[in-house]
C-alpha atoms as one frame of an Amber mdcrd trajectory, in Angstrom:
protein
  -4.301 272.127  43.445  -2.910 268.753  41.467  -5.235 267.562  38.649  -3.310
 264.658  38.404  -2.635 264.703  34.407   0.403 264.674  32.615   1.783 267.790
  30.893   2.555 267.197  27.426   4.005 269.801  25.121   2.805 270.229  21.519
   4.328 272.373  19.358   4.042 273.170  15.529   7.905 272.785  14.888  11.007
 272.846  16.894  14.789 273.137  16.755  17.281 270.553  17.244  18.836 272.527
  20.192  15.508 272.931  22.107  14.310 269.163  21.536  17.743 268.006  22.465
  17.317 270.241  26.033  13.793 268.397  26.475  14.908 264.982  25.764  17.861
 265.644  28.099  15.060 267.256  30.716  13.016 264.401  29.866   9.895 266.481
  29.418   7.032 265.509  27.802   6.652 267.148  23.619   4.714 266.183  20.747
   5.289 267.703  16.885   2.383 266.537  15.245   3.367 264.912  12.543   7.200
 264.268  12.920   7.985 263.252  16.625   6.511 261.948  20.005   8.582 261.804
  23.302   6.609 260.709  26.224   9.485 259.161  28.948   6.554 259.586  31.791
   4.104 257.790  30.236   6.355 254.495  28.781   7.771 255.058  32.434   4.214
 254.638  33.942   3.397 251.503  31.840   6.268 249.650  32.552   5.992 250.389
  36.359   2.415 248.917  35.848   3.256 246.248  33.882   5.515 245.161  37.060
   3.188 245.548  39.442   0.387 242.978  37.186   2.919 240.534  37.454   0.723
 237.367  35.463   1.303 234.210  36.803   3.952 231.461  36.529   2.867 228.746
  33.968   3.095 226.272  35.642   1.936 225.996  39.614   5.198 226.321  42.412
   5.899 223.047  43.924   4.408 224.443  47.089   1.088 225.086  45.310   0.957
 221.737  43.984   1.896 219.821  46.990  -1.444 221.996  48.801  -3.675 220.906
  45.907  -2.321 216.886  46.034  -3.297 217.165  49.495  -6.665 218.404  48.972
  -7.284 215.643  46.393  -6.392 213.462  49.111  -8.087 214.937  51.659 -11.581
 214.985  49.755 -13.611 213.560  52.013 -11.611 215.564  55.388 -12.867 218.307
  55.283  -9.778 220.092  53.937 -11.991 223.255  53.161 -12.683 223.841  57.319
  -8.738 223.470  57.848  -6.930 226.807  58.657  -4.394 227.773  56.466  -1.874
 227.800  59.527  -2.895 224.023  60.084  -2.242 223.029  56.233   1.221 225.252
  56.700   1.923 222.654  59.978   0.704 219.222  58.112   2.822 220.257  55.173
   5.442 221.143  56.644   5.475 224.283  55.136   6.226 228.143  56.314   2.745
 230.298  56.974   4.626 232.603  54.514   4.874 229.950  51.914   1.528 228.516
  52.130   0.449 232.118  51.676   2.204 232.332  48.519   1.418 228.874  47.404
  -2.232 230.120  48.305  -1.990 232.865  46.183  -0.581 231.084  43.497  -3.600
 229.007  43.010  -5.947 231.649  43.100  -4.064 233.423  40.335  -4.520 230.783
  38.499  -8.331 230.440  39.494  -8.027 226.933  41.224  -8.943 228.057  44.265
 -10.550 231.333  46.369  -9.159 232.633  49.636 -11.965 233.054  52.420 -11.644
 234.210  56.113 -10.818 237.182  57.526  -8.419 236.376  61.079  -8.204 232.968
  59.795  -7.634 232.253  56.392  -8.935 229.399  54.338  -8.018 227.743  50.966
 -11.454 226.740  49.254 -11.405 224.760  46.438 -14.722 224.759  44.776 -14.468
 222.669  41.812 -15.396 218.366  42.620 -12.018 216.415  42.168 -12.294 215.383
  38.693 -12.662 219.139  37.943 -10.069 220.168  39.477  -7.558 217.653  38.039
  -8.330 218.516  34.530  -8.242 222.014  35.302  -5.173 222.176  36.983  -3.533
 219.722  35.082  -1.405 221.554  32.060   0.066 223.562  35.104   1.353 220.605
  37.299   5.298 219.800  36.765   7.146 216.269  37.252   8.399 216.355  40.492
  11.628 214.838  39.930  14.523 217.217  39.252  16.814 215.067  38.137  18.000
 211.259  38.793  21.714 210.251  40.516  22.457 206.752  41.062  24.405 204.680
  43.354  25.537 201.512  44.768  24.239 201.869  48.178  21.580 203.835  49.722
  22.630 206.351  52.455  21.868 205.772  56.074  19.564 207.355  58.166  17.193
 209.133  55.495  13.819 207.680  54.173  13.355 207.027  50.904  10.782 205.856
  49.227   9.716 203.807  46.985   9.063 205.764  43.937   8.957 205.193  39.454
   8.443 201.762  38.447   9.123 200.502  41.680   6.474 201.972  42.801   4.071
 200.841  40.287   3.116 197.807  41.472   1.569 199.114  44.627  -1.023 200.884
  42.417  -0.844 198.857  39.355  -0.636 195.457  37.909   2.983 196.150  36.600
   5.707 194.291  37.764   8.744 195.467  39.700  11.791 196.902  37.642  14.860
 195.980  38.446  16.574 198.961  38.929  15.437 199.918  41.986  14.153 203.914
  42.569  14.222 206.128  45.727  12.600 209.593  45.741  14.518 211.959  47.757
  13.724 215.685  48.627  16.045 217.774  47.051  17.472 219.589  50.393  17.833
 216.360  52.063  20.047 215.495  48.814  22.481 218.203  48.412  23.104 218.113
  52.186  23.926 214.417  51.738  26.077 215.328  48.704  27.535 218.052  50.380
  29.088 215.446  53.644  30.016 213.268  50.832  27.703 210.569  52.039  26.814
 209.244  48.566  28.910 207.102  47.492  30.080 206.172  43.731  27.456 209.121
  42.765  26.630 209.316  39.112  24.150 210.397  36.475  24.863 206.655  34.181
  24.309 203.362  36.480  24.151 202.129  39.659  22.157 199.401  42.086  19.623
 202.184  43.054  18.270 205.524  41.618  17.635 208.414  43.976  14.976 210.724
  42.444  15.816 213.889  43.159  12.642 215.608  44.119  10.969 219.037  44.056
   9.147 218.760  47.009   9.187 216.228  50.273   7.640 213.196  48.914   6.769
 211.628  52.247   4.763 214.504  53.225   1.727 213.296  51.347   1.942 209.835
  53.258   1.803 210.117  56.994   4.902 208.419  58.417   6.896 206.846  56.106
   9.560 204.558  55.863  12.135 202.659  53.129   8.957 200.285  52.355   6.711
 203.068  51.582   5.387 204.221  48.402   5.533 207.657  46.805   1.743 209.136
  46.740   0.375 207.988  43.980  -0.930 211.231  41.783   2.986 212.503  42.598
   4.001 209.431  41.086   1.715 209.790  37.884   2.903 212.997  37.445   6.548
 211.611  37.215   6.300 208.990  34.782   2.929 210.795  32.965   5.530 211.852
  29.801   6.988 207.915  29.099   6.329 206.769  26.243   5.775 202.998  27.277
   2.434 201.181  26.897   2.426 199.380  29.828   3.097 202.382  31.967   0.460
 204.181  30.281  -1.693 201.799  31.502  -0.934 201.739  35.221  -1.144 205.264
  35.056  -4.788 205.335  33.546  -5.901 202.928  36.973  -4.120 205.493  39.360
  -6.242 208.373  37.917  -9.238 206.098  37.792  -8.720 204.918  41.612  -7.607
 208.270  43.361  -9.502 210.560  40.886 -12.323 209.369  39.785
């Protein structure tokens, strides 16, 4: 018969030679009063501390990519989409939607219905949900190269302040930014197809991104514009009046 408890020994006093042989056993004792040595117990609590794993601050890039889509997809129905069909529009594994899925639910954005077919469900309206999620959504830009001349063969949007005016009544910069995924980058770097590469200066600025930034625009191309909540949460930390402003219009058009 198991009764499923934990033996503990407690005993009124003890000798150094028989407490070393239980700590080297690992057994459970207790002198009341002078020492505790419970291995199986601190073992148990870490084990379960493991398994609650809490989650990440902030939301994966995949998470945040499903819940910019679902902004954008307000009025689409995005709640009677499959998960498989988000995976396939996204561009996106059905393993990592799954995770991305789960990620937002840990963070109680969003509940997981269905039983063969699984569904995302976001029940909060849009303004809601943007203030909620907000403190956990990251810039999307990992870090900015420039160069001279753009590669060939790769789209790359329009993205920063050169973006801006599309949603804004800001003018143009003139350095000129591109946002490029981050896989599509490295492999680029990798063939040695950029050119004069550096952190400092250059004609153009590829934004290195976290995510695909076209797949929140349908088919893009070098005239396109990054989305534009991606491209709030890029520039949403400068310090620059007039960017504050065109920020405020993009989450008064596309959130409010």
């Amino acid at each position: 018969m198991t009764l499923d408890k934990i033996p503990v020994i407690v005993i009124e006093d003890i000798s150094a030679i028989t407490r070393r042989r239980l700590i080297q056993k690992t057994i459970n004792f207790i002198v009341p009063g002078k020492q505790l040595f419970l291995p199986t117990l601190l073992l148990l609590a870490t084990d379960q501390l493991r398994k609650e794993k809490k989650p990440t601050k902030a939301l994966l890039p995949s998470a945040q990519v499903i819940l910019l889509y679902r902004i954008l997809k307000r009025h689409e129905g995005f709640d009677n989409l499959p998960m498989k069909k988000i995976a396939a529009r996204l561009k996106y594994t059905g393993a990592a939607i799954s995770k991305a899925a789960d990620n937002l639910r840990q963070h109680n954005l969003c509940e997981l219905k269905g039983t063969k077919e699984k569904f995302i469900h976001f029940p909060q309206p849009v303004p809601e949900l943007w203030h909620h999620a907000l403190p956990l959504l990251t810039n999307p830009v990992i870090k900015k190269v420039y160069v001279d001349i753009l590669p060939k063969n790769v789209v790359l949007m329009k993205s920063n302040t050169s973006a801006l005016p599309e949603y804004s009544e800001v003018s143009e910069s003139k350095q000129q930014f591109r946002a490029i995924e981050r896989n599509t980058y490295y492999d680029l770097e990798k063939k040695g197809a950029l050119l004069n590469a550096n952190p400092y200066e250059g004609d153009y600025c590829l934004e290195v991104w976290k995510y695909d930034p076209t797949i929140l625009v349908g088919d893009a191309t070098e005239n396109t514009y990054v989305y534009p909540l991606s491209l709030f949460l890029s520039l949403k930390d400068r310090r620059d009046e007039r960017i504050e402003q065109a920020l405020e219009k993009i989450i008064t058009d596309h959130i409010w």
